[in-house]
XYZ file of C-alpha atoms in Angstrom:
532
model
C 145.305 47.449 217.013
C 144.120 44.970 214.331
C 146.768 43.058 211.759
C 150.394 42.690 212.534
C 152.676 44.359 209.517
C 156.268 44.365 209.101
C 157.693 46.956 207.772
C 161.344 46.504 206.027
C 163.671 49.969 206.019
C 162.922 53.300 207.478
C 163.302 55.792 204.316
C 160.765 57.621 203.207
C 158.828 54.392 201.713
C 159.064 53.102 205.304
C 157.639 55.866 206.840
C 154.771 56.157 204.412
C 153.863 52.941 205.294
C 153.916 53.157 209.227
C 151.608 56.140 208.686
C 149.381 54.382 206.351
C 149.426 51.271 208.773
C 148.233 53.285 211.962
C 145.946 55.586 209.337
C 144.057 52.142 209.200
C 144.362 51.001 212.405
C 146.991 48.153 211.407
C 150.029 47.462 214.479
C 152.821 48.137 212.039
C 156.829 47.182 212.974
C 159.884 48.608 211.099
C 162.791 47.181 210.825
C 165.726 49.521 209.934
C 169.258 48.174 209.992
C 170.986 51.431 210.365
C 170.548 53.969 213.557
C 168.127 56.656 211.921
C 165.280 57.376 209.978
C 166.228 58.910 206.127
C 167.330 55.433 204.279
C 169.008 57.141 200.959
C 169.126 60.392 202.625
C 170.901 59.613 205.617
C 174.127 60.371 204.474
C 177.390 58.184 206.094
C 180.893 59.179 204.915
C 181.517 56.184 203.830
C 179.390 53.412 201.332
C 177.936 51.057 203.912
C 176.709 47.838 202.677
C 173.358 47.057 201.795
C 172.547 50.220 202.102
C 171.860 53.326 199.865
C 174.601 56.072 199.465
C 174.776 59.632 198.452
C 177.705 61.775 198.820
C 178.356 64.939 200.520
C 176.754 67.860 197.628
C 174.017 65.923 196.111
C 170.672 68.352 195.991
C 167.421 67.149 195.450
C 165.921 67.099 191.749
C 162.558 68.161 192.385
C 161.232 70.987 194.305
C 160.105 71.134 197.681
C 156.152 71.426 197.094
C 156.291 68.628 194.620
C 158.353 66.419 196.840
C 156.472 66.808 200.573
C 154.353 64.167 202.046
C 151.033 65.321 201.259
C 149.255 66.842 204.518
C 153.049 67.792 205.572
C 154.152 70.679 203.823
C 157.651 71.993 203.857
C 157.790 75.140 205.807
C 158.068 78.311 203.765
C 161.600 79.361 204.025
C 163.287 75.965 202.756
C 165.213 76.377 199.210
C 162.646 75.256 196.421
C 165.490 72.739 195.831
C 167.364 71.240 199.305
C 170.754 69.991 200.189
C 170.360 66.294 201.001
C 170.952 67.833 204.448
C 167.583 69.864 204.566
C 165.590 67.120 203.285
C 167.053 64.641 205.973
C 165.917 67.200 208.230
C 162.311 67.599 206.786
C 162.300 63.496 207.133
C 163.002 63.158 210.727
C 160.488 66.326 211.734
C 158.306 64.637 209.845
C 159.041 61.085 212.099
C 159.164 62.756 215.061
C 155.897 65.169 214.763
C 153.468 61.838 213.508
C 155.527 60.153 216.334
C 156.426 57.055 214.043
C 160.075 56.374 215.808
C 158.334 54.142 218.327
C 157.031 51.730 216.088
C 161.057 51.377 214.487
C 163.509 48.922 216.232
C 167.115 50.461 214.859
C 170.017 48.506 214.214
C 167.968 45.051 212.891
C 168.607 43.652 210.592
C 166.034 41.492 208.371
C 167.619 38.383 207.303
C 164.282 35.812 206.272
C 160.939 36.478 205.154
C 158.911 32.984 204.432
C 155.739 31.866 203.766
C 154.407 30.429 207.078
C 152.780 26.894 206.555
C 149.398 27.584 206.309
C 150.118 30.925 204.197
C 147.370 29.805 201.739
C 144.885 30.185 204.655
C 146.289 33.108 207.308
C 148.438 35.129 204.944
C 150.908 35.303 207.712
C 154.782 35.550 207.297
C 157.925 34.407 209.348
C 160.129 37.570 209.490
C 163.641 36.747 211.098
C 165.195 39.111 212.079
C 169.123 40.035 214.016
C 170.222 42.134 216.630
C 173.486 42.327 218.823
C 174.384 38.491 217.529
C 170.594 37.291 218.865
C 168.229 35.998 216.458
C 164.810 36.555 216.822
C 161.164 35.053 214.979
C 158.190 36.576 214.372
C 154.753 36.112 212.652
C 153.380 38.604 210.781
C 149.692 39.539 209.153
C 151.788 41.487 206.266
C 154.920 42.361 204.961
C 155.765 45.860 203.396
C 159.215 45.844 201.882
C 160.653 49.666 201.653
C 164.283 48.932 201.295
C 164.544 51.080 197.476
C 166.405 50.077 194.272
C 169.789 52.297 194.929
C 171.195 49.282 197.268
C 172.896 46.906 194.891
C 175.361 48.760 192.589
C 176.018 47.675 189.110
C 179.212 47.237 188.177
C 179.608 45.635 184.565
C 183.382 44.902 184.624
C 182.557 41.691 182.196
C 181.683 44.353 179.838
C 184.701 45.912 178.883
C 187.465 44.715 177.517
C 190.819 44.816 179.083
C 189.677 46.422 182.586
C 191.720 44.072 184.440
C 194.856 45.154 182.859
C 193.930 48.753 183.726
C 196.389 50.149 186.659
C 194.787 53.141 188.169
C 191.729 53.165 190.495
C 188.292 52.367 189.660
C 184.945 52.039 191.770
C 181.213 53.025 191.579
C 179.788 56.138 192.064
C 178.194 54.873 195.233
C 181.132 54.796 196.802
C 182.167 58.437 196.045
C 181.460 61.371 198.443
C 183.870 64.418 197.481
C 186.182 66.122 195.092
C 188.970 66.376 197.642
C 191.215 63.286 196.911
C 191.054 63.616 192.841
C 192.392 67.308 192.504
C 194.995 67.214 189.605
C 193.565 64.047 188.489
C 192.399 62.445 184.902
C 188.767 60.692 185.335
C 187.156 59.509 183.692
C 183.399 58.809 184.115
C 181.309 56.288 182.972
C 177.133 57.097 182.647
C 175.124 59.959 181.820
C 172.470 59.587 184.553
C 172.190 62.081 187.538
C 174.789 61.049 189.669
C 177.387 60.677 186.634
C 176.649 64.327 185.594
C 176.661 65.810 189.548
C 180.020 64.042 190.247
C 181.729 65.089 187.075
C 180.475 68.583 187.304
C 182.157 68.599 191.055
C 185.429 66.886 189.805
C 185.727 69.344 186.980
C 186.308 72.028 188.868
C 189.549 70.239 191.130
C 190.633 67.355 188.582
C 193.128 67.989 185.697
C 191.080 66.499 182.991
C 186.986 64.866 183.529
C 185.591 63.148 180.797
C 182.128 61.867 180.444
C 181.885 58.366 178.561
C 177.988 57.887 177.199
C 176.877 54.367 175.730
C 173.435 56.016 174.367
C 173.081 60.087 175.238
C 170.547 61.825 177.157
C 167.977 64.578 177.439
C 169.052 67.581 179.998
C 166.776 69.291 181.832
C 167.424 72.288 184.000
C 165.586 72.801 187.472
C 165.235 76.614 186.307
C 162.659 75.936 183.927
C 160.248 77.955 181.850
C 160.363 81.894 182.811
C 162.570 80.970 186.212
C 159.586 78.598 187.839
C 160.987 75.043 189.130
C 160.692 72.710 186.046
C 158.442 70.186 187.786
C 156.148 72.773 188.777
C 155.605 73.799 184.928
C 156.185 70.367 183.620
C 153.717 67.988 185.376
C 150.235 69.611 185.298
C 147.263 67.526 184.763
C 145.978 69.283 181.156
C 149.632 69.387 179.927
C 149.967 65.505 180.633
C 146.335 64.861 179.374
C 147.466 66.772 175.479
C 150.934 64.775 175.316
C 149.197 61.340 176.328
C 145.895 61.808 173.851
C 148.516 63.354 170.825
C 148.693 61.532 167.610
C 152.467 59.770 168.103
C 154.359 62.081 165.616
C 152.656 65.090 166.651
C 153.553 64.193 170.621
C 157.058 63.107 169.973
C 158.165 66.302 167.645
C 156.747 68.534 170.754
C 158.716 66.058 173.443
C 161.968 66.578 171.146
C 161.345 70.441 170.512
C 160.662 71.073 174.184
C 163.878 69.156 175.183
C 166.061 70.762 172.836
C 164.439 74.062 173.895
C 167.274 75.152 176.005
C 170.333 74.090 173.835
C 170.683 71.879 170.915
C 171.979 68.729 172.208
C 173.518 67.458 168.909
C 176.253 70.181 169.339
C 177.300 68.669 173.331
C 177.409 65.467 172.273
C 174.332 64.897 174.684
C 171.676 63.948 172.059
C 169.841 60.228 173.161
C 170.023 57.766 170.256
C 165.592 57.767 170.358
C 165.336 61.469 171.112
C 161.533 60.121 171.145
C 161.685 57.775 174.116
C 160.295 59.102 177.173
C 163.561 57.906 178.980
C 164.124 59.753 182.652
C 166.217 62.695 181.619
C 169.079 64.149 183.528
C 168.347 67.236 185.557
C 171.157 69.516 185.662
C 171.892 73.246 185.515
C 175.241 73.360 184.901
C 176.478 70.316 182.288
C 176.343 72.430 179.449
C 178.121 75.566 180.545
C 180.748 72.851 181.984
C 180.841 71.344 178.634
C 180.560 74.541 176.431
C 183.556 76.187 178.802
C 186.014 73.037 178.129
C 185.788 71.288 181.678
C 183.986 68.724 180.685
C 184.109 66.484 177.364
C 181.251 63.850 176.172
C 182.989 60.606 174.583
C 181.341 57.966 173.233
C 181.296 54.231 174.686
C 184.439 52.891 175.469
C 185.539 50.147 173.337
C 188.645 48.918 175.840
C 190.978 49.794 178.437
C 194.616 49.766 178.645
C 197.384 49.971 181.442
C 196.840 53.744 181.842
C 194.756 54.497 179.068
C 190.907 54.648 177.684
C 190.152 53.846 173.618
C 186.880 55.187 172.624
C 184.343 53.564 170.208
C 185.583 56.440 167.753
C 189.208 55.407 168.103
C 190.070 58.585 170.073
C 192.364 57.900 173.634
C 192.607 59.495 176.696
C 195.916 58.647 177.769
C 197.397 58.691 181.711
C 193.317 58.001 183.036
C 193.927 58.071 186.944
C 190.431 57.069 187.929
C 187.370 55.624 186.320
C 183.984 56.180 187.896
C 181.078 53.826 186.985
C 178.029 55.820 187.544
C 176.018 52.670 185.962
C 172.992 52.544 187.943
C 172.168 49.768 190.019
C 170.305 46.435 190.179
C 168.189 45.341 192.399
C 167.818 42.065 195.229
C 166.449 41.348 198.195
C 167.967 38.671 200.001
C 165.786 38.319 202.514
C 162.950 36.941 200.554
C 162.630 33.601 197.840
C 162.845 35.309 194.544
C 160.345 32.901 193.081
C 157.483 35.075 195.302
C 158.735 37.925 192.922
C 159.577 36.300 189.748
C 156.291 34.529 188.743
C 156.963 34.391 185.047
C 159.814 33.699 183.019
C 162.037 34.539 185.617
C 160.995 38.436 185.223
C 159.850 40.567 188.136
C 156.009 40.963 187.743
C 154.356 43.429 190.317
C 151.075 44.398 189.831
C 150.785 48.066 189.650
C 154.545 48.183 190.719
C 153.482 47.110 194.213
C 151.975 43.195 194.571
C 153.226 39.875 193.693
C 150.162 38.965 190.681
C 150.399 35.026 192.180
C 150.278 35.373 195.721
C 147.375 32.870 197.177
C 147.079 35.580 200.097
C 147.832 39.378 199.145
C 149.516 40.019 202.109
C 153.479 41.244 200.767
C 153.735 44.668 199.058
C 156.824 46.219 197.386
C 156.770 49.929 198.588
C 158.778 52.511 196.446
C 159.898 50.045 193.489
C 159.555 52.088 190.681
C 160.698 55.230 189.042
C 158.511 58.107 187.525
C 159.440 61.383 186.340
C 158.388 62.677 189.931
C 158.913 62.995 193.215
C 159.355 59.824 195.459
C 157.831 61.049 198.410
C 154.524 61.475 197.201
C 154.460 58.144 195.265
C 155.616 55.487 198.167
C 152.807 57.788 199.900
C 149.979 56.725 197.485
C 151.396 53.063 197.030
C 151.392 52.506 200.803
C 147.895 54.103 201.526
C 146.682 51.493 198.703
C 148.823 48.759 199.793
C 147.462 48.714 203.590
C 143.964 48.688 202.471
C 144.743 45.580 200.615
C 146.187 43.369 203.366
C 143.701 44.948 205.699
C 141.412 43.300 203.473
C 139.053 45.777 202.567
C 140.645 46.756 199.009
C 140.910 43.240 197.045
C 142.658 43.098 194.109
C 141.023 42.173 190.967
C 141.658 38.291 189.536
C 145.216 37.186 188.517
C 144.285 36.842 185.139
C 143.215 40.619 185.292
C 146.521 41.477 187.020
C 148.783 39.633 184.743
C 146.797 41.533 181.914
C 147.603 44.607 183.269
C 151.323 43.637 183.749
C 151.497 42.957 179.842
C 150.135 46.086 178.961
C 152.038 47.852 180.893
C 155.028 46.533 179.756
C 153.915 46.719 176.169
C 153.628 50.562 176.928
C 157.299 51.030 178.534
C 158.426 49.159 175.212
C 157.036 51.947 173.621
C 157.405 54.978 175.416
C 161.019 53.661 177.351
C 162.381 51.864 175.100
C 162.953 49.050 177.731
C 159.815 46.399 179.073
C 161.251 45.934 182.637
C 162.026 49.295 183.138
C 160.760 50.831 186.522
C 160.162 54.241 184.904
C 156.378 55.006 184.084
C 154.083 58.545 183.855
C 154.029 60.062 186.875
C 150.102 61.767 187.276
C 148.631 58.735 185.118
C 150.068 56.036 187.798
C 149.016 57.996 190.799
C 146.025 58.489 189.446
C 145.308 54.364 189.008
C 146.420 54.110 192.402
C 144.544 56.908 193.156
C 141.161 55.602 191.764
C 141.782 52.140 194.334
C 141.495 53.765 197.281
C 138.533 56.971 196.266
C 141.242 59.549 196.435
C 141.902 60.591 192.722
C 140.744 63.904 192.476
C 136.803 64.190 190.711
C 137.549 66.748 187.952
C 134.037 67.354 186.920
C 132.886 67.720 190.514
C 135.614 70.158 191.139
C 134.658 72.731 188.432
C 131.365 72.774 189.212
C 131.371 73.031 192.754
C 134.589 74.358 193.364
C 135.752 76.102 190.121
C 138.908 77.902 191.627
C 140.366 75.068 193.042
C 139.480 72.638 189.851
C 141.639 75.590 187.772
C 144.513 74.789 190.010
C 144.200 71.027 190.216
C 144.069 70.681 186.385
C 146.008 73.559 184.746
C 148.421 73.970 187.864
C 150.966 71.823 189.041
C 150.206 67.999 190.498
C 151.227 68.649 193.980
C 151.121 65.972 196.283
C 148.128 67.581 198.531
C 145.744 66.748 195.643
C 145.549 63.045 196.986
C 144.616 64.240 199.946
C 141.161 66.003 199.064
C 139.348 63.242 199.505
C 138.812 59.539 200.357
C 140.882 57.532 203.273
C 143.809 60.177 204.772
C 141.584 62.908 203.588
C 143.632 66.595 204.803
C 141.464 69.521 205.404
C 144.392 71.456 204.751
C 144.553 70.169 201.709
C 142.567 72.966 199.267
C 144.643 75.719 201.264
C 147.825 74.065 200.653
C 147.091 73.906 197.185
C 145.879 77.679 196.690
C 148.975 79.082 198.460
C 151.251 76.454 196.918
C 152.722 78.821 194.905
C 153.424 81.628 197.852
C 155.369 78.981 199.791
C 157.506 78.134 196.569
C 158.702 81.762 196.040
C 158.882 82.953 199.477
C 162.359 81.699 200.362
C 163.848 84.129 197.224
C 161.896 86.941 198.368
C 164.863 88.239 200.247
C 165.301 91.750 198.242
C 161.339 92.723 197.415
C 161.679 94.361 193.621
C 157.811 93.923 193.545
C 154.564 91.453 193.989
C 155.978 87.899 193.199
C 155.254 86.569 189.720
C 153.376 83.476 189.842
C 152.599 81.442 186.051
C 148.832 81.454 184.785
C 148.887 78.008 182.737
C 145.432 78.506 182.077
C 145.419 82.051 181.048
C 148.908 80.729 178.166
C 146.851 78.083 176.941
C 143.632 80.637 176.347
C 146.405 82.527 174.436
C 147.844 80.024 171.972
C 143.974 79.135 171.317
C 143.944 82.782 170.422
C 145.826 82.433 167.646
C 144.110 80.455 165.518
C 140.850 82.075 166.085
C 142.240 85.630 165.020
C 143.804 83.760 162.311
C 140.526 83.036 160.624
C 139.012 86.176 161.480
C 141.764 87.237 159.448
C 140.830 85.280 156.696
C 137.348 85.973 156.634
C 137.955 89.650 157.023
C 139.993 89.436 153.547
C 137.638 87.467 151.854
């Protein structure tokens, strides 16, 4: 084996990484403080600390071909959209049949990571680490931290006024797992983000009353999306994501806000975002509106304070005998383990390189694995970043100069100003950051060599939808299954509803809609011409 890595956590960013370590021959060690594989998605009944927490009904928000690691499809007859249970499963097949578990020690904890003395030379790392009351020290040739950003909840109590006078019970969402204890209840929930709208939706249909407090609205997507075909399948395609990116601004944002308010108009909800133009991560939900719409559920604004037993609104309305408040308000992220300085190189700010490595490092030897969010799967992502990211401490991928990196890192955060609305956000365009990552490592697809040596496959690649297998075609990790899992992607997404046949499955032909709407304008001049 060559270079010693340590790996922090055993989710799915963990995994990716022991793979990618032993892909390049690397010794890789992961250090998981729980007893199983899964991180986020191995659910406990109870918040544990330090450690991510979903409760008990929580299904996955994209679908199972755009989610898979990518020479590891899901097998045909799992839902296009899992119960956290199924995709737990998926992760520990997955562990077991690329026989990673023996490179995990369970129950260690990580408590230091530190430069080792002559780190400006080796590159090498003290990881400390605690099992059963015994300390232990080791030196490490890299460091690949996987632990995820849903660890550290945020709970602004400082921001609202009179919360400590407020008698009932309130918590964050992390710590909620089921409807059970809140039937007959008033809640009240703070957040319009994913969890806020899953939990309210649940409580809605056991509480008395469920109200939905929003600071700044949101954009609701559906997972049924365009003609009944899993909205990430129809949304993120490589020619759709090339005509939004290359748009003139107003021309781009009037489509983003049309297609958005395609399914229902927000303004009537209560839903609409303040900057229905910001490319903010949307909520994906099928059944908020119909909640809404039937009376179950009802959108507030901020709340201005809090009372004894009550809630005032921003608008001066009150919702009086509040039992429970729920602060679905996201989470912040730390890593105790490690000198924040090594991650904080400028104005106190986090400043990753590509999302993944420390710009001011002497030795590039630490990697962040899984530390951002895109409007895509996170599977496929920690995947690519970890591929990348081994190549680099291996040695045989440098990264360009810090003054290029810290260019970048401006840039970059000039665009999330722009298209997020927020400069440290982790949220960023899905198929244009794997593609950068991509492009490191030789495995970003080569559209011109596709269509003319492979024209069947390039129509897939570009008009179809960015499944993970493309990153496997070619470069390091290259799949030979890879073109056939792409030109049956589609059979293994409908199979599991073929359960009463009513005829051949219906699969979408992007190429053959776009073909049409060019249509138009051609027969519109014809038109012309044909009267004058």
């Amino acid at each position: 084996m060559g270079k010693r890595v340590a790996i922090i956590g055993a989710g799915v960013s963990g995994l990716a990484s022991v793979r990618a370590c032993l892909e390049e021959g690397l010794e890789p060690t992961c250090f998981e403080r729980s007893d199983g594989v899964g991180g986020l998605w191995e659910f406990s009944d109870h918040a544990e600390e330090g450690r991510g927490s979903i409760y008990h009904s929580v299904f996955t928000n994209s679908s199972k071909e755009m989610m898979c690691f990518p020479d590891f499809p899901y097998p045909d007859n799992y839902p296009i959209f899992m119960h956290r249970s199924k995709l737990q499963e998926y992760i520990t097949t997955f562990a077991k049949e690329k026989n990673l578990l023996r490179y995990i020690r369970f129950k260690t904890l990580v408590s230091k990571i530190k430069k080792r003395p002559d780190f400006s030379v080796t590159g090498q790392w003290d990881v400390v680490t605690e099992k059963d009351g015994k300390q232990e020290s080791a030196v490490f040739d890299g460091v690949m931290i996987c632990t995820g950003h849903h660890v550290y909840p945020n709970l602004p109590k400082d921001n609202f006024s009179g919360l400590k006078e407020f008698k009932g019970k309130y918590f964050h969402s992390r710590e909620y797992k089921g409807p059970e204890e809140f039937k007959g209840k008033r809640v009240l929930v703070i957040g319009l983000g994913n969890s806020a709208s899953d939990i309210a939706i649940e409580l809605s249909h056991t509480a008395a009353q469920v109200i939905i407090s929003s600071r700044s609205g949101s954009w609701i997507m559906s997972r049924v999306w365009d003609d009944g075909f899993p909205w990430d399948m129809v949304f993120l395609n490589r020619f759709d994501n090339f005509v939004r990116n290359n748009l003139p601004t107003f021309i781009s944002d009037w489509c983003y806000v049309k297609k958005m308010n395609g399914r229902f108009k927000h303004e009537n909800y209560g839903l609409m975002p303040l900057d229905g133009t910001l490319r903010k991560e949307p909520v994906i939900n099928d059944e908020l509106p119909a909640r809404i719409i039937c009376g179950a559920i009802t959108i507030k604004p901020t709340v201005k304070e809090f009372k004894e037993t009550s809630v005032v609104f921003q608008d001066g309305t009150v919702f009086e005998a509040v039992d429970t408040i729920i602060f679905a308000t996201g989470y912040g992220y730390a890593y105790p383990f490690l000198d924040e300085s090594i991650l904080k190189s400028r104005n106190n700010e986090m400043t990753l390189f590509k999302n993944v490595f420390p710009p001011c490092l002497e030795k590039s030897t630490l990697a962040m694995i899984g530390f951002i969010q895109a409007l895509g799967a996170a599977i496929p992502t920690v995947d690519m970043q970890s591929r990348w990211a081994v190549r680099v401490i291996k040695g045989t991928c440098p990264l360009p100069p810090v003054s290029d990196m810290m260019h970048d890192i401006d840039e970059k955060m000039k665009m999330r100003l722009k298209w997020f609305g927020n400069s440290q956000a982790l949220q960023t365009d899905y198929i244009v950051y794997m593609d950068e990552i991509a492009s490191f490592i030789g495995a970003k697809p080569n559209m011109f060599w596709l269509f003319l040596t492979d024209p069947k496959l390039a129509v897939e690649v570009y008009f179809g939808p960015c499944t993970p297998y493309q990153f496997r075609l070619t470069g390091p990790g290259k799949w030979p299954g890879a073109r056939n899992a792409i030109l049956t992607q589609w059979d293994r997404t409908l199979k599991p509803m073929q359960t009463r046949i009513v005829g051949y499955p219906q699969k979408p032909y992007p190429l053959f809609e776009w073909l049409k709407l060019l249509a138009i304008p051609i027969i519109l001049i014809a038109a012309f011409l044909a009267l004058n």
